[in-house]
Coordinates of N, CA and C in Angstrom, one line a residue:
M1 N 73.8 89.3 103.7 CA 74.4 89.8 102.4 C 73.6 91.0 101.8
G2 N 74.2 91.8 100.9 CA 73.6 92.8 100.2 C 73.7 94.1 100.9
K3 N 74.3 94.2 102.0 CA 74.3 95.6 102.6 C 75.1 96.6 101.9
I4 N 74.7 97.8 102.0 CA 75.5 98.8 101.3 C 75.8 100.1 102.3
T5 N 76.8 100.7 101.9 CA 77.0 102.0 102.6 C 76.8 103.2 101.6
V6 N 76.2 104.2 102.1 CA 75.8 105.4 101.4 C 76.4 106.7 101.8
E7 N 77.2 107.2 101.1 CA 78.0 108.5 101.5 C 77.5 109.7 100.7
K8 N 77.0 110.7 101.5 CA 76.6 111.9 100.8 C 77.8 112.8 100.6
V9 N 77.7 113.5 99.5 CA 78.8 114.4 99.0 C 78.5 115.9 99.2
P10 N 79.2 116.8 98.9 CA 79.0 118.2 99.2 C 77.8 118.8 98.4
I11 N 77.5 118.0 97.3 CA 76.1 118.5 96.6 C 75.1 117.6 96.9
E12 N 74.0 118.2 97.3 CA 72.8 117.4 97.6 C 72.2 116.8 96.3
G13 N 71.8 115.5 96.5 CA 71.2 114.8 95.3 C 72.3 113.8 94.8
L14 N 73.6 113.8 95.3 CA 74.6 113.0 94.7 C 75.0 112.0 95.9
Y15 N 75.2 110.8 95.6 CA 75.6 109.7 96.6 C 76.6 108.8 96.0
I16 N 77.6 108.5 96.9 CA 78.5 107.4 96.5 C 77.9 106.1 97.3
I17 N 77.8 105.1 96.6 CA 77.3 103.8 97.2 C 78.3 102.7 97.1
T18 N 78.6 102.1 98.2 CA 79.6 101.1 98.2 C 78.9 99.7 98.6
P19 N 78.7 98.7 97.8 CA 78.1 97.5 98.2 C 79.0 96.6 98.9
A20 N 78.6 95.7 99.7 CA 79.4 94.7 100.6 C 80.0 93.8 99.4
V21 N 81.2 93.4 99.4 CA 81.9 92.5 98.6 C 82.4 91.4 99.4
Y22 N 82.0 90.1 99.0 CA 82.4 88.8 99.7 C 83.3 88.1 98.7
G23 N 84.6 88.0 99.2 CA 85.7 87.4 98.3 C 86.5 86.4 99.0
D24 N 87.0 85.3 98.1 CA 87.9 84.3 98.6 C 88.9 84.0 97.4
S25 N 89.4 82.9 97.6 CA 90.5 82.6 96.6 C 89.9 82.4 95.2
R26 N 88.6 82.1 95.2 CA 87.8 81.8 93.9 C 87.4 83.0 93.2
G27 N 87.3 84.1 93.9 CA 86.8 85.3 93.2 C 86.0 86.1 94.3
Y28 N 84.9 86.7 93.9 CA 84.1 87.4 94.8 C 82.6 87.4 94.4
F29 N 81.7 87.9 95.3 CA 80.3 88.0 95.0 C 79.9 89.4 95.6
T30 N 79.0 90.1 94.8 CA 78.5 91.4 95.4 C 77.1 91.5 94.9
E31 N 76.2 92.0 95.6 CA 74.8 92.5 95.0 C 75.1 93.9 94.5
T32 N 74.9 94.1 93.2 CA 75.0 95.4 92.5 C 73.9 96.3 92.7
Y33 N 72.8 95.7 93.1 CA 71.6 96.5 93.3 C 70.5 95.7 94.1
N34 N 70.1 96.3 95.2 CA 69.1 95.7 96.1 C 68.1 96.8 96.4
Q35 N 66.9 96.7 96.0 CA 65.8 97.7 96.3 C 65.6 97.9 97.7
Q36 N 65.6 96.9 98.5 CA 65.2 97.0 99.9 C 66.4 97.9 100.7
D37 N 67.5 97.5 100.2 CA 68.7 98.2 100.9 C 68.7 99.6 100.6
M38 N 68.3 99.9 99.2 CA 68.3 101.4 98.8 C 67.2 102.0 99.6
I39 N 66.0 101.5 99.6 CA 64.9 102.2 100.4 C 65.3 102.4 101.8
A40 N 66.0 101.4 102.5 CA 66.4 101.6 103.8 C 67.4 102.8 104.0
A41 N 68.1 103.0 103.0 CA 69.0 104.1 102.9 C 68.5 105.4 102.6
G42 N 67.2 105.5 102.3 CA 66.4 106.7 101.9 C 66.4 107.0 100.4
L43 N 66.8 106.0 99.6 CA 66.8 106.2 98.1 C 65.7 105.3 97.5
D44 N 64.6 106.0 97.2 CA 63.4 105.1 96.8 C 63.1 105.4 95.3
M45 N 64.1 105.6 94.5 CA 63.9 105.9 93.0 C 63.4 104.5 92.3
T46 N 62.8 104.7 91.2 CA 62.4 103.5 90.4 C 63.2 103.5 89.1
F47 N 63.8 102.5 88.8 CA 64.6 102.4 87.5 C 63.8 101.8 86.4
V48 N 63.9 102.3 85.2 CA 63.2 101.7 84.1 C 64.0 101.2 82.9
Q49 N 65.3 101.6 83.0 CA 66.2 101.2 81.9 C 67.6 100.9 82.4
D50 N 68.3 99.9 81.9 CA 69.7 99.6 82.2 C 70.5 99.7 80.9
N51 N 71.6 100.4 80.9 CA 72.5 100.6 79.7 C 73.9 100.1 80.1
E52 N 74.7 99.8 79.1 CA 75.9 99.4 79.2 C 76.8 99.9 78.1
S53 N 78.1 100.3 78.3 CA 78.9 100.8 77.4 C 80.3 100.3 77.5
M54 N 81.2 100.2 76.5 CA 82.5 99.9 76.6 C 83.3 101.0 75.8
S55 N 84.4 101.5 76.5 CA 85.2 102.5 76.0 C 86.6 102.3 76.2
S56 N 87.4 102.9 75.3 CA 88.8 102.8 75.4 C 89.4 104.0 76.1
K57 N 90.7 103.8 76.5 CA 91.4 104.7 77.1 C 91.4 106.1 76.5
G58 N 91.1 107.2 77.4 CA 91.3 108.5 76.7 C 89.8 108.9 76.3
V59 N 88.9 108.1 76.1 CA 87.6 108.4 75.7 C 86.8 109.3 76.9
L60 N 86.3 110.4 76.5 CA 85.5 111.2 77.3 C 84.1 111.4 76.9
R61 N 83.2 111.0 77.5 CA 81.7 111.0 77.1 C 81.0 112.0 78.0
G62 N 80.4 113.0 77.5 CA 79.7 114.1 78.2 C 80.0 115.4 77.7
L63 N 79.3 116.5 78.4 CA 78.5 116.2 79.7 C 77.0 116.2 79.1
H64 N 76.2 115.2 79.5 CA 75.0 114.9 78.8 C 73.9 115.0 79.8
F65 N 72.7 115.7 79.3 CA 71.5 115.6 80.1 C 70.3 115.5 79.2
Q66 N 69.0 115.3 79.8 CA 67.9 115.4 78.9 C 67.2 116.6 79.4
K67 N 66.6 117.3 78.5 CA 65.9 118.8 78.7 C 64.6 118.5 79.6
Q68 N 63.6 117.7 78.9 CA 62.3 117.5 79.4 C 62.1 116.3 80.2
H69 N 63.0 115.4 80.1 CA 62.9 114.1 80.8 C 64.2 113.7 81.5
P70 N 64.5 114.6 82.6 CA 65.7 114.3 83.4 C 65.8 113.0 84.0
Q71 N 66.9 112.3 83.9 CA 67.0 110.9 84.3 C 68.0 111.0 85.6
G72 N 67.6 110.1 86.6 CA 68.4 109.7 87.7 C 69.2 108.7 87.2
K73 N 70.5 108.4 87.6 CA 71.4 107.5 87.1 C 72.2 106.9 88.2
L74 N 72.2 105.6 88.3 CA 73.1 104.8 89.2 C 74.2 104.2 88.3
V75 N 75.4 104.6 88.4 CA 76.4 104.3 87.5 C 77.5 103.5 88.2
R76 N 78.1 102.5 87.6 CA 79.2 101.7 88.1 C 80.1 101.3 87.0
V77 N 81.3 100.8 87.3 CA 82.3 100.2 86.4 C 82.5 98.8 86.6
M78 N 82.1 98.0 85.7 CA 82.4 96.5 85.8 C 83.9 96.2 85.4
E79 N 84.5 97.0 84.6 CA 85.8 96.6 84.1 C 86.6 97.9 83.9
G80 N 87.9 98.1 84.5 CA 88.6 99.2 84.2 C 88.4 100.3 85.2
R81 N 88.7 101.6 84.9 CA 88.7 102.7 85.8 C 88.2 103.9 85.0
V82 N 87.3 104.7 85.6 CA 86.9 106.0 85.0 C 86.7 107.0 86.1
F83 N 86.8 108.3 85.7 CA 86.5 109.4 86.5 C 85.3 109.9 86.2
D84 N 84.2 109.8 87.0 CA 82.8 110.1 86.7 C 82.4 111.5 87.2
V85 N 81.6 112.3 86.6 CA 81.4 113.6 87.0 C 79.9 114.0 86.8
A86 N 79.4 114.8 87.7 CA 78.0 115.2 87.7 C 78.0 116.8 87.9
V87 N 77.2 117.6 87.1 CA 77.3 119.0 87.2 C 75.8 119.3 87.7
D88 N 75.6 120.2 88.6 CA 74.3 120.7 89.2 C 73.6 121.6 88.1
L89 N 72.5 121.2 87.5 CA 71.8 122.0 86.6 C 70.5 122.6 87.2
R90 N 70.2 122.3 88.5 CA 68.9 122.7 89.1 C 69.0 124.2 89.6
Q91 N 68.2 125.0 89.0 CA 68.4 126.4 89.1 C 68.0 127.0 90.5
N92 N 67.2 126.1 91.2 CA 66.8 126.6 92.6 C 67.8 125.9 93.6
S93 N 68.9 125.4 93.1 CA 69.9 124.7 94.0 C 70.9 125.7 94.4
P94 N 71.3 125.5 95.7 CA 72.4 126.4 96.2 C 73.8 126.0 95.6
T95 N 73.9 124.9 94.9 CA 75.0 124.5 94.3 C 74.9 124.4 92.8
F96 N 74.0 125.2 92.2 CA 73.7 125.3 90.8 C 75.0 125.7 90.1
G97 N 75.5 124.9 89.2 CA 76.6 125.1 88.3 C 77.8 124.4 88.9
Q98 N 77.8 123.8 90.1 CA 78.9 123.2 90.6 C 79.0 121.7 90.2
W99 N 80.2 121.2 90.3 CA 80.4 119.8 89.9 C 81.1 119.0 91.0
F100 N 80.9 117.6 90.9 CA 81.5 116.6 91.7 C 81.9 115.6 91.0
G101 N 83.1 115.0 91.2 CA 83.5 113.8 90.6 C 84.1 112.8 91.5
A102 N 84.1 111.5 91.0 CA 84.6 110.4 91.7 C 85.1 109.3 90.8
E103 N 86.2 108.7 91.3 CA 86.8 107.6 90.6 C 86.1 106.3 90.9
L104 N 85.5 105.7 89.9 CA 84.9 104.4 90.0 C 85.7 103.3 89.2
S105 N 85.8 102.2 89.8 CA 86.7 101.1 89.2 C 86.1 99.7 89.5
E106 N 86.7 98.8 88.8 CA 86.4 97.4 89.1 C 86.9 97.0 90.5
D107 N 87.9 97.7 90.9 CA 88.6 97.3 92.2 C 87.8 97.9 93.4
N108 N 87.3 99.2 93.3 CA 86.8 99.8 94.4 C 85.3 99.5 94.6
H109 N 84.7 99.1 93.5 CA 83.2 98.6 93.4 C 82.2 99.8 93.8
K110 N 82.8 101.0 93.9 CA 81.9 102.0 94.1 C 80.9 102.3 93.1
Q111 N 79.8 102.9 93.5 CA 78.8 103.3 92.5 C 78.4 104.7 92.8
F112 N 77.8 105.5 91.8 CA 77.5 106.9 91.9 C 76.1 107.1 91.6
Y113 N 75.3 107.5 92.5 CA 73.8 107.9 92.1 C 73.7 109.4 91.8
I114 N 73.2 109.6 90.8 CA 73.1 111.0 90.2 C 71.6 111.3 90.1
S115 N 71.0 112.2 90.9 CA 69.7 112.5 90.8 C 69.2 113.1 89.6
P116 N 67.9 113.2 89.2 CA 67.6 114.0 88.1 C 67.9 115.5 88.3
G117 N 68.3 116.1 87.2 CA 68.6 117.5 87.2 C 70.1 117.8 87.2
F118 N 70.9 116.8 86.8 CA 72.4 116.9 86.7 C 72.8 116.6 85.2
A119 N 73.9 117.1 84.8 CA 74.6 116.7 83.6 C 75.6 115.7 84.0
H120 N 75.9 114.8 83.2 CA 76.8 113.7 83.6 C 77.9 113.3 82.4
G121 N 79.0 112.9 82.8 CA 80.0 112.5 82.0 C 81.1 111.8 82.6
F122 N 81.9 111.1 81.7 CA 83.1 110.3 82.5 C 84.3 110.3 81.5
L123 N 85.6 110.1 82.1 CA 86.7 109.9 81.3 C 87.3 108.7 81.7
V124 N 87.7 107.9 80.7 CA 88.3 106.6 80.8 C 89.9 106.6 81.1
L125 N 90.2 106.2 82.2 CA 91.7 106.2 82.6 C 92.4 104.8 82.4
S126 N 91.8 103.7 82.2 CA 92.3 102.5 82.1 C 92.4 102.2 80.5
E127 N 93.0 101.0 80.1 CA 93.0 100.6 78.7 C 91.7 100.5 78.2
R128 N 90.7 100.0 78.9 CA 89.4 100.1 78.5 C 88.4 100.1 79.7
A129 N 87.2 100.4 79.5 CA 86.4 100.5 80.7 C 85.0 100.0 80.3
K130 N 84.4 99.2 81.1 CA 82.9 98.7 80.7 C 82.0 99.3 81.9
F131 N 81.1 100.1 81.4 CA 80.4 101.1 82.2 C 78.9 100.6 82.1
A132 N 78.2 100.7 83.4 CA 76.8 100.2 83.4 C 76.0 101.3 84.2
Y133 N 74.9 101.6 83.7 CA 74.0 102.5 84.6 C 72.6 102.3 84.4
K134 N 71.9 102.4 85.6 CA 70.4 102.2 85.6 C 69.8 103.6 85.6
C135 N 68.7 103.7 84.9 CA 68.1 105.1 84.7 C 66.7 105.2 85.3
T136 N 66.3 106.3 85.7 CA 64.9 106.4 86.2 C 63.9 106.9 85.2
D137 N 64.3 107.3 84.0 CA 63.5 107.5 82.9 C 64.1 107.0 81.6
F138 N 63.3 106.9 80.6 CA 63.7 106.3 79.4 C 64.6 107.4 78.5
Y139 N 65.4 106.9 77.7 CA 66.2 107.9 76.9 C 65.4 108.3 75.7
H140 N 65.3 109.6 75.6 CA 64.7 110.3 74.4 C 65.7 111.0 73.5
P141 N 66.1 110.4 72.4 CA 67.2 111.1 71.6 C 66.9 112.5 71.2
E142 N 65.6 112.8 70.9 CA 65.3 114.3 70.6 C 65.5 115.2 71.8
D143 N 65.5 114.7 72.9 CA 65.5 115.5 74.2 C 66.9 115.8 74.8
E144 N 67.9 115.3 74.1 CA 69.3 115.3 74.7 C 69.8 116.7 74.6
G145 N 70.5 117.1 75.6 CA 71.3 118.3 75.7 C 72.7 118.0 76.2
G146 N 73.5 118.9 76.2 CA 74.9 118.7 76.6 C 75.6 120.1 76.9
L147 N 76.8 120.0 77.7 CA 77.5 121.1 78.0 C 78.9 120.7 77.6
A148 N 79.7 121.7 77.3 CA 81.2 121.6 77.0 C 81.9 121.0 78.1
W149 N 82.5 119.9 77.9 CA 83.3 119.1 79.0 C 84.4 120.1 79.7
N150 N 84.9 120.9 79.0 CA 86.0 121.7 79.4 C 85.6 123.3 79.7
D151 N 84.4 123.5 79.8 CA 83.8 124.8 80.1 C 84.5 125.4 81.3
P152 N 85.2 126.5 81.1 CA 86.0 127.0 82.4 C 85.0 127.8 83.4
D153 N 83.8 127.9 83.0 CA 82.8 128.4 83.9 C 82.3 127.3 84.8
I154 N 82.6 126.0 84.4 CA 82.2 124.9 85.3 C 83.5 124.5 86.0
G155 N 84.6 124.4 85.3 CA 86.0 124.2 85.9 C 86.2 122.8 86.4
I156 N 85.7 121.8 85.7 CA 86.0 120.5 86.1 C 87.5 120.1 86.0
I157 N 88.1 119.6 87.0 CA 89.5 119.1 87.0 C 89.6 117.7 86.8
W158 N 89.8 117.2 85.5 CA 89.8 115.9 85.0 C 91.1 115.3 85.4
P159 N 91.3 114.3 86.2 CA 92.6 113.7 86.7 C 93.3 113.1 85.5
E160 N 94.6 113.3 85.5 CA 95.5 112.6 84.6 C 95.4 113.1 83.1
L161 N 94.8 114.3 83.0 CA 94.6 114.9 81.6 C 95.4 116.1 81.5
T162 N 96.1 116.3 80.5 CA 96.8 117.5 80.3 C 96.3 118.3 79.1
G163 N 96.6 119.6 79.0 CA 96.1 120.3 77.8 C 95.6 121.7 78.3
A164 N 95.5 122.6 77.4 CA 95.1 124.0 77.8 C 93.8 124.3 77.0
Y165 N 92.9 125.0 77.6 CA 91.6 125.3 77.0 C 91.9 126.3 75.8
N166 N 91.4 126.0 74.7 CA 91.5 126.8 73.5 C 90.2 127.5 73.0
G167 N 89.2 127.6 73.9 CA 87.9 128.3 73.6 C 87.0 127.4 73.0
T168 N 87.2 126.1 72.8 CA 86.2 125.2 72.2 C 86.2 124.0 73.0
P169 N 85.3 123.0 72.8 CA 85.2 121.8 73.5 C 85.9 120.7 72.7
A170 N 86.6 121.1 71.6 CA 87.4 120.1 70.7 C 88.5 119.6 71.6
G171 N 88.9 118.2 71.3 CA 89.9 117.6 72.1 C 91.3 117.9 71.7
T172 N 91.4 118.8 70.7 CA 92.8 119.0 70.2 C 93.7 119.6 71.2
G173 N 95.0 118.8 71.4 CA 95.9 119.4 72.4 C 95.8 118.8 73.7
Y174 N 94.8 118.0 73.9 CA 94.6 117.2 75.2 C 95.1 115.8 75.1
Q175 N 95.7 115.4 76.2 CA 96.1 114.0 76.3 C 96.3 113.5 77.8
L176 N 96.3 112.2 78.0 CA 96.4 111.7 79.4 C 98.0 111.7 79.6
L177 N 98.3 111.5 80.8 CA 99.8 111.6 81.2 C 100.7 110.7 80.4
D178 N 100.1 109.6 80.0 CA 101.0 108.6 79.2 C 101.0 108.9 77.8
G179 N 100.4 110.0 77.3 CA 100.5 110.4 75.9 C 99.1 110.0 75.2
T180 N 98.2 109.3 75.7 CA 96.9 108.8 75.0 C 96.2 110.1 74.7
P181 N 95.8 110.3 73.5 CA 95.0 111.6 73.1 C 93.6 111.4 73.6
L182 N 93.1 112.6 74.0 CA 91.6 112.6 74.3 C 90.8 112.2 73.1
N183 N 89.7 111.4 73.4 CA 89.0 110.9 72.3 C 87.5 111.3 72.6
L184 N 86.9 112.2 71.7 CA 85.6 112.7 72.0 C 84.8 112.3 70.7
S185 N 83.4 112.1 70.8 CA 82.5 112.0 69.7 C 82.4 113.4 69.2
E186 N 82.0 113.4 67.9 CA 81.7 114.6 67.1 C 80.7 115.5 67.9
K187 N 79.6 114.9 68.3 CA 78.6 115.6 69.2 C 79.2 116.3 70.3
D188 N 80.1 115.6 71.0 CA 80.6 116.1 72.3 C 81.8 117.4 72.0
T189 N 82.1 117.5 70.8 CA 82.9 118.7 70.5 C 82.1 119.9 70.2
K190 N 80.9 119.9 70.1 CA 80.0 121.0 69.7 C 79.1 121.5 70.8
W191 N 79.1 120.9 72.0 CA 78.2 121.5 73.0 C 78.7 122.9 73.4
T192 N 77.7 123.7 73.8 CA 78.0 125.0 74.4 C 78.4 125.1 75.7
G193 N 78.8 126.3 76.3 CA 79.2 126.3 77.7 C 78.0 126.4 78.5
F194 N 78.2 126.5 79.8 CA 77.2 126.6 80.9 C 76.3 127.7 80.7
K195 N 76.8 129.0 80.5 CA 76.1 130.3 80.6 C 75.3 130.4 79.3
K196 N 75.6 129.7 78.2 CA 74.8 129.8 77.0 C 73.7 128.7 77.0
S197 N 73.7 127.9 78.0 CA 72.8 126.7 78.0 C 71.6 127.0 78.9
F198 N 71.6 128.1 79.6 CA 70.4 128.3 80.5 C 69.1 128.2 79.9
I199 N 68.8 128.4 78.6 CA 67.5 128.3 78.1 C 67.1 126.8 78.2
F200 N 68.0 125.9 78.1 CA 67.6 124.5 78.2 C 67.3 123.9 79.5
L201 N 67.7 124.7 80.6 CA 67.6 124.2 81.9 C 66.3 124.6 82.7
E202 N 65.5 125.3 82.1 CA 64.3 125.7 82.8 C 63.6 124.5 83.5
K203 N 63.5 123.5 82.7 CA 62.7 122.3 83.1 C 63.1 121.7 84.3
L204 N 64.5 121.8 84.5 CA 65.2 121.2 85.7 C 65.1 122.0 87.0
K205 N 64.6 123.2 87.0 CA 64.6 124.0 88.3 C 63.7 123.4 89.4
N206 N 62.7 122.5 88.9 CA 61.9 121.9 89.9 C 62.5 120.8 90.6
Y207 N 63.6 120.3 90.2 CA 64.1 119.0 90.8 C 65.2 119.3 91.9

């Protein structure tokens, strides 16, 4: 029990992790984290904090990062379906400024490991989603930074979302295909774009 498969993606430092799931007519069992299996796969990070959130359909959280205390995150969805995104902020990386996204759901059981040095965000595609993530550093509220989720310099393609960029990260005019309006926190409507955020990214160049 507990075996995992680890898939590297086109951006170094990002991994899709799929645990073994054992099911029958009663339900299923899976190990959501096993340190020995992770180390065997070459992932030897240490987690210090676990977080959980619940969000309704159309909620978009992100893109968030910490400036001086970058976090590695192992994220998964316990209920529902989300599109999860990481943006490379490491200035010495050949993929600096590029993004990668993956659908995580209660059905596919996939997890997404995001190394330190990335911004992170997700969009809820189901009626609601329960989201959990393990972090390699503690959350420092005063250290939080962010990027505009719809910055054209990054160019994230959010699935099932319609709307035209109007020059701001505000959600006005955006909705899911079924008409659900995009739902952002006030904070997430005020982040600047990628080019204007370079001053905050200096710490991340060593990751």
